[in-house]
Coordinates of C-alpha atoms in Angstrom, one line a residue:
H229 CA 210.4 13.9 143.9
H230 CA 212.9 15.1 146.3
V231 CA 215.5 12.8 148.0
T232 CA 217.2 13.7 151.3
P233 CA 220.4 11.6 151.9
L234 CA 222.4 12.2 155.1
Y235 CA 226.1 12.0 154.5
P236 CA 228.9 11.6 157.1
E237 CA 231.8 13.9 157.1
L238 CA 234.5 11.4 156.2
A239 CA 237.4 13.8 156.3
P240 CA 236.8 16.5 159.0
G241 CA 238.4 19.7 158.1
A242 CA 239.6 18.6 154.7
G243 CA 237.1 20.6 152.7
E244 CA 234.0 19.7 150.7
E245 CA 235.9 18.6 147.6
I246 CA 237.7 15.9 149.5
N247 CA 234.6 14.8 151.3
E248 CA 232.7 14.5 148.1
L249 CA 235.4 12.2 146.7
K250 CA 235.3 10.0 149.8
R251 CA 231.5 9.7 149.6
I252 CA 231.6 8.1 146.1
P253 CA 231.0 4.6 147.4
I254 CA 228.0 5.8 149.4
R255 CA 226.6 7.6 146.3
K256 CA 227.1 4.6 144.2
E257 CA 224.9 2.5 146.4
L258 CA 222.3 5.2 146.5
H259 CA 222.3 5.5 142.8
K260 CA 221.8 1.7 142.4
L261 CA 219.0 1.8 145.0
L262 CA 217.2 4.6 143.3
G263 CA 217.7 3.6 139.7
L264 CA 219.9 6.5 138.9
P265 CA 222.6 6.6 136.2
D266 CA 225.9 5.2 137.5
N267 CA 228.1 7.6 135.5
R268 CA 226.6 11.1 136.3
P269 CA 226.2 13.0 139.6
A270 CA 222.8 13.4 141.0
L271 CA 223.1 13.2 144.8
R272 CA 226.2 15.4 145.6
V273 CA 225.9 17.9 148.4
P274 CA 226.2 20.9 146.1
M275 CA 223.2 19.7 144.3
A276 CA 220.9 20.3 147.2
L277 CA 217.9 22.5 146.5
T278 CA 218.9 26.1 147.0
F279 CA 217.2 29.4 146.2
S280 CA 220.3 31.6 145.8
P281 CA 222.8 31.6 142.8
P282 CA 226.2 30.0 143.3
P283 CA 229.1 32.3 143.7
S284 CA 230.9 33.5 140.5
A285 CA 234.5 32.9 139.9
S286 CA 237.2 35.6 140.2
S287 CA 239.9 36.7 137.8
G288 CA 241.7 38.6 140.5
G289 CA 239.1 41.4 141.2
P290 CA 235.7 41.6 142.7
T291 CA 233.3 38.9 141.5
Q292 CA 230.2 39.6 139.5
L293 CA 227.0 37.8 138.4
R294 CA 227.4 36.3 134.9
L295 CA 224.9 35.5 132.2
R296 CA 224.0 31.8 131.8
D297 CA 223.2 29.9 128.7
V298 CA 223.3 32.9 126.4
H299 CA 222.7 30.9 123.3
V300 CA 219.1 29.9 124.3
G301 CA 216.6 31.4 121.9
L302 CA 218.9 32.0 119.0
P303 CA 217.5 31.2 115.6
V304 CA 218.9 28.1 113.9
P305 CA 220.3 28.6 110.3
G306 CA 218.1 27.5 107.6
I307 CA 220.3 24.7 106.2
G308 CA 218.2 21.8 107.4
G309 CA 219.6 18.8 109.2
T310 CA 220.1 18.1 112.8
V311 CA 221.3 20.3 115.7
Y312 CA 223.6 18.9 118.3
T313 CA 224.6 21.1 121.3
I314 CA 226.1 20.9 124.7
Q315 CA 224.3 19.1 127.5
G316 CA 223.7 21.2 130.5
S317 CA 224.4 24.9 131.5
Y318 CA 227.4 27.2 131.6
D319 CA 228.3 30.8 132.5
Y320 CA 229.5 33.2 129.8
Y321 CA 233.1 34.4 130.6
H322 CA 234.5 37.1 128.4
Y323 CA 237.0 40.0 128.3
M324 CA 237.1 42.7 131.0
Q325 CA 234.9 40.8 133.6
D326 CA 235.7 41.3 137.3
R327 CA 237.3 44.7 136.5
F328 CA 240.2 42.7 135.1
N329 CA 241.7 44.0 131.8
D330 CA 242.6 41.0 129.6
N331 CA 241.6 42.6 126.4
G332 CA 243.7 41.3 123.6
W333 CA 245.2 38.3 125.3
G334 CA 242.8 36.6 127.7
C335 CA 240.4 34.8 125.2
A336 CA 241.6 31.3 125.9
Y337 CA 241.6 32.0 129.7
R338 CA 238.0 33.0 129.4
S339 CA 237.1 30.0 127.4
L340 CA 238.7 27.8 130.1
Q341 CA 236.6 29.6 132.7
T342 CA 233.4 28.9 130.7
I343 CA 234.3 25.3 130.5
C344 CA 235.1 25.0 134.2
S345 CA 231.8 26.7 134.9
W346 CA 230.0 23.9 132.9
F347 CA 231.7 21.3 135.2
Q348 CA 230.8 23.2 138.3
I349 CA 227.2 23.8 137.4
Q350 CA 226.8 20.0 136.5
Q351 CA 228.2 19.3 140.0
Y352 CA 231.3 17.4 138.8
T353 CA 233.2 19.8 141.1
T354 CA 232.7 22.3 143.9
K355 CA 235.6 24.4 142.6
S356 CA 234.8 27.8 141.0
P357 CA 236.7 28.5 137.7
P358 CA 240.2 29.7 138.3
G359 CA 241.3 33.3 137.8
H360 CA 244.0 34.4 135.4
R361 CA 246.8 34.5 138.0
E362 CA 245.9 31.0 139.3
I363 CA 246.0 29.7 135.7
Q364 CA 249.4 31.1 135.2
E365 CA 250.7 29.9 138.4
T366 CA 249.5 26.3 137.7
L367 CA 251.2 26.2 134.3
V368 CA 254.5 27.3 136.0
R369 CA 254.0 24.6 138.8
L370 CA 253.5 22.0 136.1
G371 CA 256.7 23.0 134.4
D372 CA 255.0 24.2 131.2
K373 CA 255.9 27.8 131.6
A374 CA 258.9 29.7 133.2
Q375 CA 258.4 31.8 136.3
G376 CA 258.2 35.1 134.4
F377 CA 254.9 33.8 132.9
V378 CA 253.0 34.7 136.1
G379 CA 251.6 38.2 135.8
S380 CA 252.1 38.4 132.1
S381 CA 249.8 39.1 129.2
N382 CA 250.9 36.0 127.3
W383 CA 248.4 33.9 125.4
I384 CA 247.7 30.2 126.1
G385 CA 246.1 27.6 123.8
A386 CA 244.3 24.2 123.7
I387 CA 247.4 22.2 124.8
E388 CA 247.8 24.4 127.9
L389 CA 244.1 24.1 128.6
S390 CA 244.3 20.3 128.6
Y391 CA 247.0 20.5 131.2
L392 CA 244.9 22.8 133.3
L393 CA 241.7 20.8 133.2
D394 CA 243.6 17.7 134.2
D395 CA 245.3 19.3 137.1
Y396 CA 242.6 21.5 138.3
L397 CA 239.5 19.2 137.8
G398 CA 240.9 15.8 137.0
V399 CA 239.3 16.1 133.5
T400 CA 241.0 14.5 130.5
S401 CA 240.6 15.9 127.0
K402 CA 240.8 14.9 123.4
I403 CA 242.3 17.3 120.9
L404 CA 241.1 17.3 117.3
T405 CA 243.8 18.9 115.2
I406 CA 242.8 20.3 111.8
N407 CA 245.5 21.6 109.5
K408 CA 243.5 24.2 107.7
G409 CA 240.4 26.3 108.6
S410 CA 238.9 25.4 105.3
D411 CA 238.9 21.7 106.4
I412 CA 236.9 22.2 109.5
P413 CA 233.5 21.4 107.9
S414 CA 234.9 17.9 106.9
H415 CA 235.3 17.1 110.6
A416 CA 231.6 17.8 111.4
R417 CA 230.8 14.2 112.3
E418 CA 233.6 14.0 114.9
L419 CA 232.3 17.1 116.6
I420 CA 228.7 15.6 116.5
A421 CA 230.0 12.5 118.2
H422 CA 231.5 14.7 121.0
F423 CA 228.3 16.5 121.6
Q424 CA 226.3 13.3 121.6
T425 CA 228.6 11.3 123.9
Q426 CA 230.3 14.0 126.1
G427 CA 228.2 17.1 125.8
T428 CA 230.9 19.5 127.2
P429 CA 231.8 22.9 125.6
V430 CA 234.7 22.7 123.2
M431 CA 237.6 25.2 123.2
I432 CA 238.8 26.2 119.7
G433 CA 242.4 27.2 119.7
G434 CA 245.3 27.6 117.2
G435 CA 244.5 29.8 114.2
V436 CA 244.3 33.4 115.2
L437 CA 241.7 33.7 118.0
A438 CA 240.2 31.4 120.6
Y439 CA 236.5 30.6 120.8
T440 CA 234.2 28.2 122.6
L441 CA 232.0 25.9 120.5
L442 CA 228.6 25.1 122.0
G443 CA 227.1 23.1 119.1
I444 CA 227.0 22.1 115.5
Q445 CA 224.2 21.8 112.8
F446 CA 224.8 19.3 110.1
N447 CA 222.8 18.4 107.0
E448 CA 223.6 14.9 106.0
L449 CA 222.1 15.2 102.6
T450 CA 223.9 18.4 101.5
G451 CA 227.0 18.3 103.8
E452 CA 226.3 21.9 104.9
C453 CA 227.1 22.7 108.6
A454 CA 227.0 25.7 111.0
F455 CA 228.8 26.2 114.4
L456 CA 227.4 27.7 117.5
I457 CA 230.1 30.0 118.6
L458 CA 230.5 31.6 122.0
D459 CA 233.0 34.5 121.6
P460 CA 235.1 35.5 124.6
H461 CA 236.3 38.7 123.0
Y462 CA 233.2 40.7 124.0
T463 CA 234.2 43.6 126.3
G464 CA 230.8 45.1 127.3
G465 CA 228.5 44.6 130.2
E466 CA 226.1 41.7 131.0
D467 CA 223.6 42.7 128.4
L468 CA 222.0 39.8 126.6
K469 CA 220.4 41.9 123.9
K470 CA 223.7 43.5 123.1
I471 CA 225.5 40.2 123.0
H472 CA 222.9 38.7 120.6
Q473 CA 222.9 41.8 118.4
G474 CA 226.7 41.8 118.1
T475 CA 226.7 38.0 117.4
W476 CA 229.0 37.4 120.4
V477 CA 227.1 34.2 120.6
A478 CA 225.7 33.0 117.3
W479 CA 225.4 30.4 114.7
K480 CA 228.2 30.8 112.2
R481 CA 228.6 29.3 108.7
P482 CA 232.0 28.5 107.1
G483 CA 233.1 31.8 105.6
D484 CA 231.3 34.0 108.1
N485 CA 233.1 36.7 110.0
A486 CA 233.8 36.6 113.7
A487 CA 232.0 39.2 115.9
A488 CA 235.2 41.1 116.4
G489 CA 235.8 41.2 112.6
G490 CA 237.9 39.1 110.2
P491 CA 237.1 35.5 109.2
L492 CA 235.9 33.2 111.9
F493 CA 238.1 30.4 110.5
V494 CA 241.2 31.4 108.6
N495 CA 241.6 29.0 105.6
S496 CA 245.3 28.7 105.9
A497 CA 245.6 28.4 109.7
F498 CA 245.6 25.3 111.8
Y499 CA 243.2 24.7 114.6
N500 CA 243.1 22.6 117.8
F501 CA 239.6 21.7 119.0
L502 CA 239.9 20.8 122.7
C503 CA 237.1 18.3 123.6
P504 CA 236.9 17.8 127.4
Q505 CA 235.7 14.3 128.5
R506 CA 232.9 14.0 130.9
P507 CA 234.0 12.2 134.0
N508 CA 232.5 8.8 134.6
S509 CA 231.6 9.2 138.2
V510 CA 228.7 10.0 140.6

């Protein structure tokens, strides 16, 4: 059934994001009246029925359409057990999009953009994912980086992403630190709890390369697990068949190689799993 609420413009000229925040008390009453959940958006203005795709984010150049939910249809490894994945949709951000060359340094930036797209598509925000320069300028403004960081090709990691999500979207994060790549499977239950309760994409930092974690498969009887990895290091076009064939999004077992080559998890390296927390709001 469709619902048509009529909202006042409570802050004329202030922009849609501010007006959405000011309408929260109205939406809470509507959620209560309609029996809707009191902790997830359902009646925000951007959620109105539309027949055109939302605008893509920019990394500094022209925008482009992106592939969405590229993991759908992938075969699950034959280890048995239960599969736990993100709740909702995301856009796949990767190297070289928007005619912007971040090959070799922009993997965490792209993971952040993928995470931000999840919050936008789920209507927790009207903001598009930030571009590379905006990300760098924000970290300078927050005092995390020196002015020379803007315009550089310097890496960022999970800690910086936590600052950015908090400042840009008001989203808090938990960080799971694992001292060795070989220990990651022993933390499977913590990652399962995240996907069950929060359902947001997880950024994997530390180690050698950054990835986005979309899910986990775990067999309680054997202890075997597999990880659904979205790899931002892909440099090709928006070709789903090529992405699947190259395992740029794929289920990976401990000991498997990354799509770009080399081990997915380096046994001797530490890792930070950035777990964004779903806002408790309507």
